[in-house]
PDB file of C-alpha atoms in Angstrom:
ATOM      1  CA  MET X 133     -18.532  -8.261 -11.576  1.00 91.00           C
ATOM      2  CA  ARG X 134     -18.441  -4.390 -11.780  1.00 91.00           C
ATOM      3  CA  PHE X 135     -17.560  -2.959  -7.927  1.00 90.00           C
ATOM      4  CA  HIS X 136     -15.764   0.065  -6.673  1.00 88.00           C
ATOM      5  CA  ILE X 137     -12.262   0.291  -4.963  1.00 87.00           C
ATOM      6  CA  ILE X 138     -10.619   3.116  -2.141  1.00 79.00           C
ATOM      7  CA  ALA X 139      -7.726   3.983  -3.996  1.00 78.00           C
ATOM      8  CA  GLN X 140      -4.206   6.521  -3.190  1.00 69.00           C
ATOM      9  CA  ALA X 141      -2.784   7.385  -6.916  1.00 65.00           C
ATOM     10  CA  GLN X 142       0.188   9.140  -4.686  1.00 65.00           C
ATOM     11  CA  THR X 143       1.176   9.439  -0.982  1.00 64.00           C
ATOM     12  CA  GLY X 144      -0.868  12.132   0.246  1.00 67.00           C
ATOM     13  CA  GLU X 145      -3.325  12.066  -1.558  1.00 70.00           C
ATOM     14  CA  ARG X 146      -6.930  11.879  -0.697  1.00 76.00           C
ATOM     15  CA  PHE X 147      -8.373   7.985  -0.766  1.00 76.00           C
ATOM     16  CA  ARG X 148     -11.092   7.961  -3.752  1.00 79.00           C
ATOM     17  CA  ARG X 149     -13.475   5.483  -4.973  1.00 82.00           C
ATOM     18  CA  ILE X 150     -13.028   4.095  -8.306  1.00 88.00           C
ATOM     19  CA  GLU X 151     -15.106   1.969 -10.392  1.00 92.00           C
ATOM     20  CA  VAL X 152     -13.404  -1.946 -11.197  1.00 94.00           C
ATOM     21  CA  ASP X 153     -14.672  -4.993 -13.237  1.00 95.00           C
ATOM     22  CA  GLY X 154     -12.838  -7.852 -11.878  1.00 96.00           C
ATOM     23  CA  GLU X 155     -13.485 -11.914 -11.415  1.00 97.00           C
ATOM     24  CA  ARG X 156     -14.789 -13.433  -8.254  1.00 97.00           C
ATOM     25  CA  VAL X 157     -12.653 -15.292  -6.278  1.00 97.00           C
ATOM     26  CA  ASP X 158     -13.827 -17.171  -3.307  1.00 96.00           C
ATOM     27  CA  PHE X 159     -12.697 -18.112  -0.076  1.00 96.00           C
ATOM     28  CA  PRO X 160     -13.985 -20.997   2.094  1.00 95.00           C
ATOM     29  CA  GLN X 161     -12.852 -19.053   5.317  1.00 94.00           C
ATOM     30  CA  TYR X 162     -15.817 -16.156   4.450  1.00 95.00           C
ATOM     31  CA  ARG X 163     -18.153 -17.234   2.454  1.00 94.00           C
ATOM     32  CA  THR X 164     -20.558 -14.405   3.147  1.00 94.00           C
ATOM     33  CA  GLU X 165     -17.879 -12.222   1.893  1.00 94.00           C
ATOM     34  CA  SER X 166     -17.192 -11.389  -1.692  1.00 95.00           C
ATOM     35  CA  PHE X 167     -13.949 -11.107  -3.075  1.00 96.00           C
ATOM     36  CA  ALA X 168     -12.299 -10.090  -6.971  1.00 97.00           C
ATOM     37  CA  ALA X 169      -9.424 -10.287  -8.831  1.00 98.00           C
ATOM     38  CA  HIS X 170      -8.764  -7.567 -11.261  1.00 97.00           C
ATOM     39  CA  ALA X 171      -6.653  -4.722 -12.511  1.00 95.00           C
ATOM     40  CA  ASN X 172      -4.641  -1.979 -11.186  1.00 93.00           C
ATOM     41  CA  PRO X 173      -6.049   1.011 -12.050  1.00 90.00           C
ATOM     42  CA  PHE X 174      -2.254   2.400 -10.512  1.00 85.00           C
ATOM     43  CA  ALA X 175      -0.144  -0.308 -12.512  1.00 88.00           C
ATOM     44  CA  ARG X 176       1.217   1.924 -14.424  1.00 84.00           C
ATOM     45  CA  THR X 177       2.953   3.903 -11.005  1.00 80.00           C
ATOM     46  CA  LYS X 178       5.896   2.205 -10.006  1.00 83.00           C
ATOM     47  CA  GLY X 179       5.716  -0.192  -7.609  1.00 84.00           C
ATOM     48  CA  GLU X 180       2.763  -1.075  -8.382  1.00 89.00           C
ATOM     49  CA  PRO X 181       1.706  -5.030  -9.560  1.00 94.00           C
ATOM     50  CA  ALA X 182      -0.935  -5.195 -12.156  1.00 96.00           C
ATOM     51  CA  TYR X 183      -3.554  -7.246 -10.422  1.00 97.00           C
ATOM     52  CA  VAL X 184      -4.636  -7.087  -7.251  1.00 96.00           C
ATOM     53  CA  VAL X 185      -7.183  -8.481  -5.479  1.00 97.00           C
ATOM     54  CA  SER X 186      -9.691  -6.553  -3.551  1.00 94.00           C
ATOM     55  CA  HIS X 187     -12.595  -7.373  -0.738  1.00 93.00           C
ATOM     56  CA  VAL X 188     -15.883  -6.408  -2.270  1.00 93.00           C
ATOM     57  CA  GLY X 189     -17.826  -4.877   0.056  1.00 89.00           C
ATOM     58  CA  THR X 190     -15.783  -1.999   1.687  1.00 89.00           C
ATOM     59  CA  GLY X 191     -13.014  -2.016  -1.931  1.00 88.00           C
ATOM     60  CA  MET X 192      -9.959  -2.970   0.172  1.00 90.00           C
ATOM     61  CA  ARG X 193      -6.974  -4.360  -1.277  1.00 92.00           C
ATOM     62  CA  LEU X 194      -6.212  -7.906   0.033  1.00 94.00           C
ATOM     63  CA  ALA X 195      -3.172  -8.265  -2.414  1.00 96.00           C
ATOM     64  CA  GLY X 196      -1.304  -7.810  -5.826  1.00 96.00           C
ATOM     65  CA  GLY X 197       1.122  -9.934  -8.242  1.00 97.00           C
ATOM     66  CA  LYS X 198       2.341  -9.618 -12.227  1.00 97.00           C
ATOM     67  CA  THR X 199      -0.254 -11.737 -13.330  1.00 97.00           C
ATOM     68  CA  GLN X 200      -4.135 -11.847 -11.977  1.00 98.00           C
ATOM     69  CA  ALA X 201      -2.799 -15.847 -11.049  1.00 98.00           C
ATOM     70  CA  ALA X 202      -0.368 -14.385  -9.044  1.00 98.00           C
ATOM     71  CA  ALA X 203      -2.576 -11.905  -7.059  1.00 98.00           C
ATOM     72  CA  ILE X 204      -4.697 -14.177  -6.313  1.00 98.00           C
ATOM     73  CA  SER X 205      -2.109 -17.167  -4.740  1.00 98.00           C
ATOM     74  CA  THR X 206      -0.768 -14.475  -2.944  1.00 98.00           C
ATOM     75  CA  ALA X 207      -4.309 -13.696  -1.482  1.00 97.00           C
ATOM     76  CA  ARG X 208      -5.126 -16.765  -1.099  1.00 98.00           C
ATOM     77  CA  GLN X 209      -2.007 -17.158   1.094  1.00 97.00           C
ATOM     78  CA  LEU X 210      -1.955 -13.900   3.041  1.00 95.00           C
ATOM     79  CA  ILE X 211      -5.970 -14.784   4.045  1.00 95.00           C
ATOM     80  CA  ALA X 212      -4.717 -18.098   5.375  1.00 95.00           C
ATOM     81  CA  GLU X 213      -2.367 -17.219   7.117  1.00 96.00           C
ATOM     82  CA  LYS X 214      -3.933 -13.839   9.200  1.00 94.00           C
ATOM     83  CA  SER X 215      -6.086 -14.678  11.841  1.00 95.00           C
ATOM     84  CA  THR X 216     -10.229 -13.738  11.658  1.00 95.00           C
ATOM     85  CA  GLU X 217      -9.752 -11.511  14.387  1.00 96.00           C
ATOM     86  CA  GLU X 218      -7.069 -10.218  12.072  1.00 95.00           C
ATOM     87  CA  PHE X 219      -9.643  -9.724   8.760  1.00 94.00           C
ATOM     88  CA  TRP X 220     -13.053  -8.448  10.456  1.00 95.00           C
ATOM     89  CA  ARG X 221     -10.529  -5.798  12.201  1.00 96.00           C
ATOM     90  CA  ALA X 222      -9.746  -4.987   8.824  1.00 93.00           C
ATOM     91  CA  ILE X 223     -13.567  -5.052   7.274  1.00 92.00           C
ATOM     92  CA  ALA X 224     -14.076  -2.881  10.396  1.00 94.00           C
ATOM     93  CA  ALA X 225     -11.778  -0.554   9.917  1.00 92.00           C
ATOM     94  CA  ALA X 226     -12.576  -0.121   6.287  1.00 88.00           C
ATOM     95  CA  ARG X 227     -16.181   0.301   6.728  1.00 90.00           C
ATOM     96  CA  GLN X 228     -15.291   3.267   9.333  1.00 90.00           C
ATOM     97  CA  TYR X 229     -13.483   4.886   7.121  1.00 83.00           C
ATOM     98  CA  ILE X 230     -16.065   4.533   4.055  1.00 81.00           C
ATOM     99  CA  LYS X 231     -18.901   5.847   6.881  1.00 84.00           C
ATOM    100  CA  ALA X 232     -16.842   9.156   7.894  1.00 82.00           C
ATOM    101  CA  THR X 233     -16.141   9.985   3.941  1.00 75.00           C
ATOM    102  CA  GLN X 234     -19.858   9.253   3.353  1.00 74.00           C
ATOM    103  CA  THR X 235     -20.586  11.627   6.377  1.00 77.00           C
ATOM    104  CA  LEU X 236     -17.861  13.796   5.226  1.00 69.00           C
ATOM    105  CA  ALA X 237     -18.831  14.394   1.474  1.00 59.00           C
TER     106      ALA X 237
END
């Protein structure tokens, strides 16, 4: 599936939308939401994971890892650890950011 992520190449740089191609990942806790694992376009940058899992609707990164399986495993662990309220607050913040960038564009 092709979708956009929100990314920042370097600290202090403006965030931008980047199109990526990912593989769907399902989380039973959030059946109404879409997630995908994909190669990280910034993987060459020191400290960046090779693969990440992102929320498709907002492009928000959930987790990363050296392999796609590791990124998915880390995302599953984080989803299990975080409260539903925390998840929805993060999604709301990402949606507000998208709305703000569209308004300012």
